[in-house]
Short mmCIF file of N, CA, C and O and ligand atoms in Angstrom, two decimals:
data_model
loop_
_atom_site.label_atom_id
_atom_site.label_comp_id
_atom_site.label_asym_id
_atom_site.label_seq_id
_atom_site.Cartn_x
_atom_site.Cartn_y
_atom_site.Cartn_z
N UNK A 1 -12.14 -4.68 -9.12
CA UNK A 1 -12.12 -6.12 -9.45
C UNK A 1 -11.48 -6.89 -8.30
O UNK A 1 -10.41 -6.55 -7.83
N UNK A 2 -12.17 -7.92 -7.87
CA UNK A 2 -11.65 -8.70 -6.74
C UNK A 2 -10.60 -9.68 -7.21
O UNK A 2 -10.66 -10.20 -8.32
N UNK A 3 -9.68 -9.97 -6.33
CA UNK A 3 -8.64 -10.95 -6.65
C UNK A 3 -9.04 -12.30 -6.06
O UNK A 3 -9.82 -12.36 -5.12
N UNK A 4 -8.49 -13.40 -6.62
CA UNK A 4 -8.83 -14.73 -6.10
C UNK A 4 -8.43 -14.88 -4.63
O UNK A 4 -7.47 -14.25 -4.17
N UNK A 5 -9.14 -15.75 -3.96
CA UNK A 5 -8.92 -15.99 -2.53
C UNK A 5 -7.47 -16.39 -2.24
O UNK A 5 -6.88 -15.95 -1.24
N UNK A 6 -6.89 -17.20 -3.13
CA UNK A 6 -5.52 -17.68 -2.88
C UNK A 6 -4.52 -16.53 -2.90
O UNK A 6 -3.59 -16.47 -2.09
N UNK A 7 -4.74 -15.58 -3.82
CA UNK A 7 -3.83 -14.43 -3.89
C UNK A 7 -4.04 -13.49 -2.70
O UNK A 7 -3.10 -12.92 -2.16
N UNK A 8 -5.28 -13.40 -2.30
CA UNK A 8 -5.59 -12.58 -1.13
C UNK A 8 -4.91 -13.15 0.13
O UNK A 8 -4.34 -12.42 0.94
N UNK A 9 -4.96 -14.47 0.24
CA UNK A 9 -4.32 -15.13 1.38
C UNK A 9 -2.81 -14.91 1.35
O UNK A 9 -2.18 -14.68 2.39
N UNK A 10 -2.22 -14.98 0.14
CA UNK A 10 -0.78 -14.78 0.01
C UNK A 10 -0.40 -13.35 0.38
O UNK A 10 0.62 -13.11 1.05
N UNK A 11 -1.24 -12.40 -0.05
CA UNK A 11 -0.98 -10.99 0.30
C UNK A 11 -1.08 -10.80 1.82
O UNK A 11 -0.25 -10.12 2.42
N UNK A 12 -2.09 -11.40 2.40
CA UNK A 12 -2.29 -11.25 3.85
C UNK A 12 -1.07 -11.79 4.61
O UNK A 12 -0.56 -11.15 5.51
N UNK A 13 -0.61 -12.97 4.19
CA UNK A 13 0.54 -13.56 4.88
C UNK A 13 1.79 -12.70 4.70
O UNK A 13 2.56 -12.49 5.65
N UNK A 14 1.98 -12.18 3.48
CA UNK A 14 3.16 -11.33 3.22
C UNK A 14 3.09 -10.07 4.08
O UNK A 14 4.11 -9.61 4.62
N UNK A 15 1.90 -9.50 4.22
CA UNK A 15 1.76 -8.27 5.01
C UNK A 15 1.97 -8.55 6.50
O UNK A 15 2.62 -7.76 7.20
N UNK A 16 1.47 -9.67 6.97
CA UNK A 16 1.69 -10.04 8.38
C UNK A 16 3.18 -10.24 8.62
O UNK A 16 3.76 -9.73 9.59
N UNK A 17 3.83 -10.99 7.72
CA UNK A 17 5.26 -11.28 7.90
C UNK A 17 6.09 -10.00 7.94
O UNK A 17 6.94 -9.82 8.80
N UNK A 18 5.82 -9.09 6.99
CA UNK A 18 6.65 -7.88 6.92
C UNK A 18 6.32 -6.93 8.08
O UNK A 18 7.19 -6.18 8.52
N UNK A 19 5.11 -6.98 8.58
CA UNK A 19 4.77 -6.10 9.72
C UNK A 19 5.65 -6.43 10.93
O UNK A 19 5.90 -5.57 11.78
N UNK A 20 6.10 -7.66 10.97
CA UNK A 20 6.95 -8.05 12.10
C UNK A 20 8.37 -7.50 11.97
O UNK A 20 9.17 -7.59 12.90
N UNK A 21 8.67 -6.94 10.80
CA UNK A 21 9.98 -6.30 10.59
C UNK A 21 9.91 -4.79 10.80
O UNK A 21 10.91 -4.09 10.66
N UNK A 22 8.72 -4.27 11.08
CA UNK A 22 8.56 -2.81 11.22
C UNK A 22 9.52 -2.25 12.26
O UNK A 22 9.76 -2.89 13.30
N UNK A 23 10.03 -1.07 11.94
CA UNK A 23 10.84 -0.34 12.92
C UNK A 23 9.94 0.80 13.44
O UNK A 23 9.75 1.81 12.76
N UNK A 24 9.33 0.56 14.59
CA UNK A 24 8.35 1.52 15.08
C UNK A 24 8.47 1.72 16.60
O UNK A 24 7.48 1.56 17.33
N UNK A 25 9.69 2.05 17.06
CA UNK A 25 9.89 2.18 18.51
C UNK A 25 9.17 3.38 19.10
O UNK A 25 8.96 3.43 20.31
N UNK A 26 8.79 4.35 18.27
CA UNK A 26 8.19 5.59 18.79
C UNK A 26 6.67 5.47 18.90
O UNK A 26 6.08 5.90 19.89
N UNK A 27 6.06 4.88 17.90
CA UNK A 27 4.60 4.74 17.92
C UNK A 27 4.16 3.38 18.46
O UNK A 27 3.05 3.24 18.95
N UNK A 28 5.00 2.38 18.30
CA UNK A 28 4.58 1.02 18.65
C UNK A 28 3.50 0.49 17.72
O UNK A 28 2.86 -0.52 18.00
N UNK A 29 3.32 1.16 16.57
CA UNK A 29 2.25 0.83 15.63
C UNK A 29 2.88 0.21 14.38
O UNK A 29 3.36 0.91 13.48
N UNK A 30 2.91 -1.11 14.35
CA UNK A 30 3.54 -1.82 13.23
C UNK A 30 2.55 -1.99 12.09
O UNK A 30 1.39 -2.36 12.31
N UNK A 31 3.03 -1.72 10.88
CA UNK A 31 2.18 -1.84 9.69
C UNK A 31 2.90 -2.68 8.64
O UNK A 31 4.12 -2.53 8.45
N UNK A 32 2.17 -3.56 8.00
CA UNK A 32 2.71 -4.33 6.88
C UNK A 32 1.83 -4.08 5.66
O UNK A 32 0.60 -4.05 5.77
N UNK A 33 2.47 -3.87 4.51
CA UNK A 33 1.73 -3.65 3.27
C UNK A 33 2.25 -4.62 2.21
O UNK A 33 3.47 -4.80 2.09
N UNK A 34 1.35 -5.23 1.47
CA UNK A 34 1.74 -6.15 0.41
C UNK A 34 1.00 -5.78 -0.87
O UNK A 34 -0.23 -5.66 -0.88
N UNK A 35 1.79 -5.60 -1.91
CA UNK A 35 1.27 -5.19 -3.22
C UNK A 35 1.29 -6.39 -4.16
O UNK A 35 2.31 -7.07 -4.28
N UNK A 36 0.17 -6.61 -4.84
CA UNK A 36 0.12 -7.66 -5.85
C UNK A 36 0.32 -7.02 -7.22
O UNK A 36 -0.48 -6.17 -7.65
N UNK A 37 1.40 -7.40 -7.90
CA UNK A 37 1.68 -6.87 -9.23
C UNK A 37 0.84 -7.60 -10.27
O UNK A 37 0.34 -8.70 -10.01
N UNK A 38 0.69 -7.00 -11.43
CA UNK A 38 -0.13 -7.65 -12.48
C UNK A 38 0.49 -8.97 -12.93
O UNK A 38 -0.21 -9.88 -13.37
N UNK A 39 1.80 -9.10 -12.78
CA UNK A 39 2.46 -10.36 -13.16
C UNK A 39 2.44 -11.40 -12.04
O UNK A 39 3.05 -12.44 -12.16
N UNK A 40 1.76 -11.09 -10.96
CA UNK A 40 1.60 -12.06 -9.87
C UNK A 40 2.61 -11.94 -8.75
O UNK A 40 2.46 -12.57 -7.70
N UNK A 41 3.66 -11.14 -9.00
CA UNK A 41 4.65 -10.98 -7.93
C UNK A 41 4.06 -10.17 -6.78
O UNK A 41 3.16 -9.34 -6.98
N UNK A 42 4.58 -10.41 -5.60
CA UNK A 42 4.16 -9.67 -4.41
C UNK A 42 5.35 -8.90 -3.87
O UNK A 42 6.46 -9.45 -3.73
N UNK A 43 5.12 -7.62 -3.61
CA UNK A 43 6.14 -6.76 -3.01
C UNK A 43 5.59 -6.24 -1.69
O UNK A 43 4.42 -5.84 -1.62
N UNK A 44 6.44 -6.26 -0.69
CA UNK A 44 5.93 -5.86 0.62
C UNK A 44 6.83 -4.82 1.27
O UNK A 44 7.99 -4.64 0.89
N UNK A 45 6.25 -4.13 2.23
CA UNK A 45 7.00 -3.10 2.95
C UNK A 45 6.42 -2.92 4.35
O UNK A 45 5.26 -3.25 4.61
N UNK A 46 7.28 -2.45 5.25
CA UNK A 46 6.83 -2.14 6.61
C UNK A 46 7.14 -0.67 6.89
O UNK A 46 7.91 -0.04 6.15
N UNK A 47 6.56 -0.15 7.95
CA UNK A 47 6.90 1.23 8.30
C UNK A 47 8.27 1.28 8.97
O UNK A 47 8.67 0.36 9.70
N UNK A 48 9.00 2.35 8.66
CA UNK A 48 10.34 2.56 9.19
C UNK A 48 10.37 3.95 9.81
O UNK A 48 10.35 4.96 9.10
N UNK A 49 10.35 3.97 11.14
CA UNK A 49 10.33 5.26 11.85
C UNK A 49 11.74 5.79 12.04
O UNK A 49 12.74 5.11 11.76
N UNK A 50 11.79 7.04 12.50
CA UNK A 50 13.07 7.69 12.70
C UNK A 50 13.00 8.56 13.95
O UNK A 50 11.92 9.10 14.25
N UNK A 51 14.14 8.70 14.62
CA UNK A 51 14.20 9.55 15.81
C UNK A 51 13.80 10.98 15.47
O UNK A 51 13.26 11.71 16.32
N UNK A 52 14.04 11.38 14.24
CA UNK A 52 13.49 12.64 13.73
C UNK A 52 12.14 12.27 13.11
O UNK A 52 12.06 11.86 11.94
N UNK A 53 11.10 12.34 13.92
CA UNK A 53 9.83 11.67 13.62
C UNK A 53 9.30 11.87 12.20
O UNK A 53 8.75 10.96 11.60
N UNK A 54 9.47 13.10 11.71
CA UNK A 54 8.89 13.43 10.41
C UNK A 54 9.51 12.67 9.25
O UNK A 54 8.98 12.69 8.14
N UNK A 55 10.62 12.00 9.50
CA UNK A 55 11.28 11.23 8.42
C UNK A 55 10.74 9.82 8.30
O UNK A 55 11.18 9.05 7.44
N UNK A 56 9.80 9.47 9.14
CA UNK A 56 9.18 8.15 9.08
C UNK A 56 8.62 7.87 7.69
O UNK A 56 8.03 8.76 7.06
N UNK A 57 8.82 6.65 7.24
CA UNK A 57 8.22 6.23 5.97
C UNK A 57 7.22 5.11 6.25
O UNK A 57 7.55 4.14 6.94
N UNK A 58 6.04 5.26 5.71
CA UNK A 58 4.97 4.29 5.94
C UNK A 58 5.22 2.99 5.17
O UNK A 58 5.94 2.96 4.16
N UNK A 59 4.55 1.95 5.63
CA UNK A 59 4.65 0.63 5.02
C UNK A 59 4.26 0.66 3.53
O UNK A 59 4.93 0.05 2.69
N UNK A 60 3.20 1.37 3.22
CA UNK A 60 2.70 1.39 1.84
C UNK A 60 3.73 2.00 0.89
O UNK A 60 3.97 1.49 -0.21
N UNK A 61 4.34 3.09 1.32
CA UNK A 61 5.34 3.73 0.44
C UNK A 61 6.59 2.88 0.31
O UNK A 61 7.22 2.85 -0.75
N UNK A 62 6.94 2.16 1.36
CA UNK A 62 8.09 1.26 1.22
C UNK A 62 7.78 0.09 0.30
O UNK A 62 8.65 -0.36 -0.45
N UNK A 63 6.55 -0.39 0.32
CA UNK A 63 6.17 -1.48 -0.61
C UNK A 63 6.24 -0.98 -2.06
O UNK A 63 6.75 -1.67 -2.95
N UNK A 64 5.74 0.22 -2.29
CA UNK A 64 5.82 0.79 -3.65
C UNK A 64 7.28 0.93 -4.07
O UNK A 64 7.66 0.60 -5.21
N UNK A 65 8.11 1.40 -3.17
CA UNK A 65 9.54 1.56 -3.49
C UNK A 65 10.20 0.23 -3.85
O UNK A 65 10.99 0.17 -4.80
N UNK A 66 9.86 -0.81 -3.11
CA UNK A 66 10.42 -2.14 -3.42
C UNK A 66 10.03 -2.56 -4.83
O UNK A 66 10.85 -3.07 -5.59
N UNK A 67 8.76 -2.36 -5.16
CA UNK A 67 8.26 -2.79 -6.47
C UNK A 67 8.91 -1.99 -7.60
O UNK A 67 9.40 -2.57 -8.58
N UNK A 68 8.94 -0.69 -7.44
CA UNK A 68 9.48 0.16 -8.51
C UNK A 68 10.97 -0.13 -8.71
O UNK A 68 11.46 -0.20 -9.84
N UNK A 69 11.68 -0.36 -7.61
CA UNK A 69 13.11 -0.66 -7.72
C UNK A 69 13.34 -2.00 -8.43
O UNK A 69 14.41 -2.22 -9.01
N UNK A 70 12.34 -2.88 -8.38
CA UNK A 70 12.44 -4.17 -9.09
C UNK A 70 11.93 -4.07 -10.52
O UNK A 70 11.84 -5.07 -11.24
N UNK A 71 11.56 -2.87 -10.94
CA UNK A 71 11.11 -2.66 -12.31
C UNK A 71 9.62 -2.88 -12.51
O UNK A 71 9.14 -2.98 -13.64
N UNK A 72 8.88 -2.95 -11.42
CA UNK A 72 7.45 -3.25 -11.50
C UNK A 72 6.63 -2.01 -11.14
O UNK A 72 6.82 -1.42 -10.08
N UNK A 73 5.72 -1.63 -12.03
CA UNK A 73 4.92 -0.42 -11.80
C UNK A 73 3.43 -0.62 -12.01
O UNK A 73 2.67 0.33 -12.04
N UNK A 74 3.03 -1.87 -12.22
CA UNK A 74 1.61 -2.14 -12.49
C UNK A 74 1.08 -3.12 -11.45
O UNK A 74 1.65 -4.21 -11.27
N UNK A 75 -0.01 -2.73 -10.83
CA UNK A 75 -0.48 -3.48 -9.67
C UNK A 75 -1.96 -3.82 -9.77
O UNK A 75 -2.73 -3.12 -10.43
N UNK A 76 -2.32 -4.90 -9.05
CA UNK A 76 -3.73 -5.33 -9.01
C UNK A 76 -4.40 -4.99 -7.70
O UNK A 76 -5.62 -4.75 -7.66
N UNK A 77 -3.65 -5.06 -6.61
CA UNK A 77 -4.27 -4.88 -5.29
C UNK A 77 -3.20 -4.57 -4.26
O UNK A 77 -2.01 -4.85 -4.46
N UNK A 78 -3.65 -3.95 -3.19
CA UNK A 78 -2.77 -3.66 -2.06
C UNK A 78 -3.48 -4.11 -0.80
O UNK A 78 -4.68 -3.83 -0.62
N UNK A 79 -2.76 -4.83 0.04
CA UNK A 79 -3.35 -5.26 1.32
C UNK A 79 -2.50 -4.71 2.46
O UNK A 79 -1.27 -4.76 2.42
N UNK A 80 -3.18 -4.17 3.45
CA UNK A 80 -2.51 -3.58 4.61
C UNK A 80 -2.92 -4.34 5.85
O UNK A 80 -4.11 -4.58 6.08
N UNK A 81 -1.92 -4.72 6.64
CA UNK A 81 -2.20 -5.42 7.91
C UNK A 81 -1.69 -4.60 9.08
O UNK A 81 -0.56 -4.09 9.07
N UNK A 82 -2.55 -4.47 10.09
CA UNK A 82 -2.11 -3.94 11.38
C UNK A 82 -2.60 -4.90 12.46
O UNK A 82 -3.70 -5.46 12.35
N UNK A 83 -1.77 -5.07 13.47
CA UNK A 83 -2.12 -5.99 14.56
C UNK A 83 -3.00 -5.25 15.57
O UNK A 83 -2.66 -5.11 16.74
N UNK A 84 -4.14 -4.77 15.08
CA UNK A 84 -5.07 -3.98 15.87
C UNK A 84 -6.45 -4.63 15.81
O UNK A 84 -6.65 -5.59 15.07
N UNK A 85 -7.38 -4.05 16.53
CA UNK A 85 -8.73 -4.60 16.51
C UNK A 85 -9.56 -4.04 15.35
O UNK A 85 -10.60 -4.59 15.00
N UNK A 86 -9.10 -2.93 14.78
CA UNK A 86 -9.80 -2.34 13.63
C UNK A 86 -8.81 -2.15 12.48
O UNK A 86 -7.64 -1.86 12.72
N UNK A 87 -9.28 -2.30 11.25
CA UNK A 87 -8.38 -2.14 10.10
C UNK A 87 -7.97 -0.69 9.88
O UNK A 87 -8.67 0.24 10.30
N UNK A 88 -6.83 -0.52 9.23
CA UNK A 88 -6.24 0.80 8.98
C UNK A 88 -6.17 1.06 7.48
O UNK A 88 -5.65 0.22 6.74
N UNK A 89 -6.68 2.19 7.05
CA UNK A 89 -6.54 2.56 5.64
C UNK A 89 -5.31 3.48 5.48
O UNK A 89 -4.85 4.08 6.45
N UNK A 90 -4.77 3.60 4.28
CA UNK A 90 -3.53 4.36 4.08
C UNK A 90 -3.68 5.84 4.45
O UNK A 90 -4.74 6.44 4.23
N UNK A 91 -2.61 6.41 4.96
CA UNK A 91 -2.61 7.85 5.28
C UNK A 91 -2.67 8.66 3.98
O UNK A 91 -2.51 8.12 2.88
N UNK A 92 -2.88 9.93 4.11
CA UNK A 92 -3.03 10.78 2.93
C UNK A 92 -1.82 10.78 2.02
O UNK A 92 -1.95 10.73 0.79
N UNK A 93 -0.62 10.83 2.62
CA UNK A 93 0.60 10.84 1.80
C UNK A 93 0.70 9.55 1.00
O UNK A 93 1.04 9.55 -0.20
N UNK A 94 0.39 8.44 1.63
CA UNK A 94 0.46 7.15 0.93
C UNK A 94 -0.60 7.06 -0.17
O UNK A 94 -0.34 6.49 -1.23
N UNK A 95 -1.77 7.62 0.07
CA UNK A 95 -2.80 7.60 -0.98
C UNK A 95 -2.27 8.29 -2.24
O UNK A 95 -2.51 7.83 -3.37
N UNK A 96 -1.57 9.38 -2.05
CA UNK A 96 -1.01 10.09 -3.20
C UNK A 96 0.04 9.24 -3.92
O UNK A 96 0.06 9.16 -5.15
N UNK A 97 0.89 8.59 -3.15
CA UNK A 97 1.97 7.79 -3.76
C UNK A 97 1.39 6.54 -4.43
O UNK A 97 1.83 6.16 -5.53
N UNK A 98 0.41 5.92 -3.84
CA UNK A 98 -0.23 4.75 -4.47
C UNK A 98 -0.90 5.17 -5.77
O UNK A 98 -0.81 4.48 -6.80
N UNK A 99 -1.57 6.30 -5.75
CA UNK A 99 -2.30 6.79 -6.93
C UNK A 99 -1.38 7.00 -8.13
O UNK A 99 -1.78 6.81 -9.28
N UNK A 100 -0.14 7.37 -7.88
CA UNK A 100 0.82 7.58 -8.96
C UNK A 100 0.89 6.36 -9.89
O UNK A 100 0.96 6.49 -11.11
N UNK A 101 0.87 5.17 -9.29
CA UNK A 101 1.06 3.93 -10.06
C UNK A 101 -0.22 3.11 -10.18
O UNK A 101 -0.32 2.27 -11.07
N UNK A 102 -1.13 3.29 -9.25
CA UNK A 102 -2.27 2.37 -9.18
C UNK A 102 -3.55 3.10 -8.79
O UNK A 102 -4.14 2.83 -7.75
N UNK A 103 -4.02 4.00 -9.66
CA UNK A 103 -5.18 4.81 -9.28
C UNK A 103 -6.50 4.05 -9.21
O UNK A 103 -7.46 4.56 -8.67
N UNK A 104 -6.50 2.81 -9.72
CA UNK A 104 -7.76 2.05 -9.79
C UNK A 104 -7.78 0.80 -8.92
O UNK A 104 -8.79 0.09 -8.93
N UNK A 105 -6.72 0.50 -8.23
CA UNK A 105 -6.70 -0.79 -7.53
C UNK A 105 -7.59 -0.78 -6.30
O UNK A 105 -7.95 0.27 -5.77
N UNK A 106 -7.91 -1.99 -5.85
CA UNK A 106 -8.60 -2.15 -4.57
C UNK A 106 -7.57 -2.17 -3.46
O UNK A 106 -6.49 -2.77 -3.60
N UNK A 107 -7.92 -1.53 -2.36
CA UNK A 107 -7.10 -1.56 -1.16
C UNK A 107 -7.86 -2.34 -0.10
O UNK A 107 -9.02 -2.02 0.19
N UNK A 108 -7.21 -3.34 0.42
CA UNK A 108 -7.84 -4.22 1.41
C UNK A 108 -7.11 -4.01 2.74
O UNK A 108 -5.89 -4.14 2.80
N UNK A 109 -7.84 -3.67 3.77
CA UNK A 109 -7.24 -3.47 5.09
C UNK A 109 -7.74 -4.55 6.03
O UNK A 109 -8.96 -4.73 6.18
N UNK A 110 -6.80 -5.25 6.63
CA UNK A 110 -7.15 -6.33 7.55
C UNK A 110 -6.41 -6.13 8.87
O UNK A 110 -5.43 -5.37 8.93
N UNK A 111 -6.87 -6.84 9.88
CA UNK A 111 -6.29 -6.65 11.21
C UNK A 111 -6.48 -7.92 12.02
O UNK A 111 -6.87 -8.95 11.47
N UNK A 112 -6.24 -7.83 13.31
CA UNK A 112 -6.43 -9.00 14.16
C UNK A 112 -7.91 -9.24 14.47
O UNK A 112 -8.29 -10.34 14.85
N UNK A 113 -8.72 -8.21 14.35
CA UNK A 113 -10.15 -8.35 14.60
C UNK A 113 -10.87 -8.85 13.35
O UNK A 113 -10.26 -9.02 12.30
N UNK A 114 -12.17 -9.07 13.44
CA UNK A 114 -12.94 -9.62 12.32
C UNK A 114 -13.24 -8.61 11.21
O UNK A 114 -13.57 -9.00 10.10
N UNK A 115 -13.12 -7.32 11.51
CA UNK A 115 -13.49 -6.32 10.50
C UNK A 115 -12.42 -6.16 9.42
O UNK A 115 -11.22 -6.18 9.71
N UNK A 116 -12.89 -5.98 8.21
CA UNK A 116 -12.01 -5.70 7.08
C UNK A 116 -12.61 -4.55 6.28
O UNK A 116 -13.82 -4.34 6.32
N UNK A 117 -11.75 -3.83 5.56
CA UNK A 117 -12.23 -2.78 4.67
C UNK A 117 -11.69 -3.11 3.28
O UNK A 117 -10.50 -3.40 3.13
N UNK A 118 -12.56 -3.09 2.28
CA UNK A 118 -12.08 -3.18 0.90
C UNK A 118 -12.65 -1.99 0.17
O UNK A 118 -13.88 -1.79 0.11
N UNK A 119 -11.77 -1.19 -0.39
CA UNK A 119 -12.19 0.08 -0.97
C UNK A 119 -11.28 0.39 -2.17
O UNK A 119 -10.12 -0.04 -2.19
N UNK A 120 -11.81 1.10 -3.14
CA UNK A 120 -10.98 1.42 -4.31
C UNK A 120 -10.15 2.68 -4.04
O UNK A 120 -10.54 3.54 -3.23
N UNK A 121 -9.04 2.78 -4.73
CA UNK A 121 -8.21 3.99 -4.60
C UNK A 121 -9.00 5.22 -5.01
O UNK A 121 -8.83 6.29 -4.43
N UNK A 122 -9.89 5.07 -5.99
CA UNK A 122 -10.70 6.23 -6.44
C UNK A 122 -11.55 6.77 -5.30
O UNK A 122 -11.80 7.97 -5.22
N UNK A 123 -11.98 5.84 -4.45
CA UNK A 123 -12.79 6.26 -3.31
C UNK A 123 -11.92 6.86 -2.21
O UNK A 123 -12.33 7.80 -1.51
N UNK A 124 -10.71 6.32 -2.06
CA UNK A 124 -9.80 6.83 -1.02
C UNK A 124 -9.23 8.20 -1.39
O UNK A 124 -8.93 9.00 -0.52
N UNK A 125 -9.03 8.43 -2.69
CA UNK A 125 -8.46 9.71 -3.12
C UNK A 125 -9.17 10.19 -4.38
O UNK A 125 -8.63 10.10 -5.49
N UNK A 126 -10.39 10.69 -4.21
CA UNK A 126 -11.14 11.14 -5.38
C UNK A 126 -10.52 12.41 -5.98
O UNK A 126 -9.89 13.19 -5.28
N UNK A 127 -10.75 12.57 -7.27
CA UNK A 127 -10.28 13.77 -7.99
C UNK A 127 -8.81 14.05 -7.72
O UNK A 127 -8.41 15.19 -7.41
N UNK A 128 -8.01 12.99 -7.80
CA UNK A 128 -6.61 13.10 -7.41
C UNK A 128 -5.79 13.89 -8.43
O UNK A 128 -6.15 14.02 -9.60
N UNK A 129 -4.69 14.39 -7.95
CA UNK A 129 -3.64 14.94 -8.81
C UNK A 129 -2.73 13.78 -9.16
O UNK A 129 -2.35 12.99 -8.29
N UNK A 130 -2.36 13.66 -10.43
CA UNK A 130 -1.51 12.53 -10.81
C UNK A 130 -0.89 12.73 -12.17
O UNK A 130 -0.95 13.84 -12.73
N UNK A 131 -0.30 11.66 -12.70
CA UNK A 131 0.38 11.75 -14.00
C UNK A 131 -0.52 12.31 -15.09
O UNK A 131 -0.04 12.98 -16.01
N UNK A 132 -1.83 12.05 -14.99
CA UNK A 132 -2.74 12.52 -16.04
C UNK A 132 -2.73 14.05 -16.13
O UNK A 132 -3.00 14.61 -17.19
N UNK A 133 -2.38 14.70 -15.05
CA UNK A 133 -2.36 16.16 -15.08
C UNK A 133 -1.25 16.71 -15.98
O UNK A 133 -1.29 17.86 -16.40
N UNK A 134 -0.25 15.88 -16.24
CA UNK A 134 0.82 16.28 -17.15
C UNK A 134 0.56 15.79 -18.56
O UNK A 134 1.35 16.06 -19.46
N UNK A 135 -0.51 14.98 -18.71
CA UNK A 135 -0.85 14.42 -20.01
C UNK A 135 0.33 13.67 -20.62
O UNK A 135 0.62 13.80 -21.80
N UNK A 136 1.05 12.93 -19.79
CA UNK A 136 2.16 12.12 -20.30
C UNK A 136 2.26 10.84 -19.48
O UNK A 136 3.32 10.49 -18.97
N UNK A 137 1.10 10.16 -19.38
CA UNK A 137 1.05 8.96 -18.55
C UNK A 137 1.97 7.87 -19.07
O UNK A 137 2.29 6.95 -18.34
N UNK A 138 2.39 7.98 -20.35
CA UNK A 138 3.22 6.92 -20.91
C UNK A 138 4.53 6.76 -20.12
O UNK A 138 5.14 5.71 -20.13
N UNK A 139 4.96 7.80 -19.42
CA UNK A 139 6.22 7.68 -18.72
C UNK A 139 6.16 6.60 -17.62
O UNK A 139 7.18 6.11 -17.18
N UNK A 140 4.93 6.20 -17.24
CA UNK A 140 4.81 5.15 -16.22
C UNK A 140 5.20 3.79 -16.76
O UNK A 140 5.58 2.91 -16.01
N UNK A 141 5.07 3.59 -18.06
CA UNK A 141 5.36 2.27 -18.62
C UNK A 141 6.62 2.25 -19.48
O UNK A 141 6.93 1.28 -20.11
N UNK A 142 7.33 3.38 -19.47
CA UNK A 142 8.55 3.44 -20.28
C UNK A 142 9.58 2.44 -19.80
O UNK A 142 9.64 2.17 -18.60
N1 THU B 1 1.72 4.18 9.19
C1 THU B 1 1.87 3.40 8.09
O1 THU B 1 2.89 2.71 7.94
N2 THU B 1 0.88 3.41 7.17
C2 THU B 1 -0.27 4.13 7.27
O2 THU B 1 -1.06 4.14 6.35
C3 THU B 1 -0.56 4.85 8.50
C4 THU B 1 0.60 5.06 9.41
C5 THU B 1 2.79 4.18 10.21
C6 THU B 1 3.59 5.44 10.29
C7 THU B 1 4.09 5.38 11.71
O3 THU B 1 5.26 4.61 11.75
C8 THU B 1 2.99 4.64 12.45
O4 THU B 1 2.22 3.98 11.48
C9 THU B 1 2.09 5.53 13.28
O5 THU B 1 1.61 6.59 12.54
#
């Protein structure tokens, strides 16, 4: 389901703004992610790298963390911004983490170039492992 243009614009701006806060001295690849909650709130995150490279946390996972810490676990859409010529879709680890809370949302990837990608989480991570495998999905809304 597509979101209204105004909300998409707000997500894009939030993702651009937070990408400028990215800590990415090793890759030089800044990422901003903005999540639209069902209640209209927007939560955003940037990538935070570490000198011990493997401890890097992606923008998408930081956005999810911000939302969950604020008590929000239901989302409508996720927008990812990179200041590149081609859009970037979430890495495999982030696909798993997004699926935990939002297995059906649309993911919109935008960049400095004209190309955009809009794709569903089901398409990004088909046949996923998730809360349904425990048959206790209610714990997501507790
Ligand atoms: N990165 C993200 O933040 N999100 C993605 O979906 C792909 C990769 C970050 C991790 C690292 O800081 C940099 O981009 C290069 O991999």
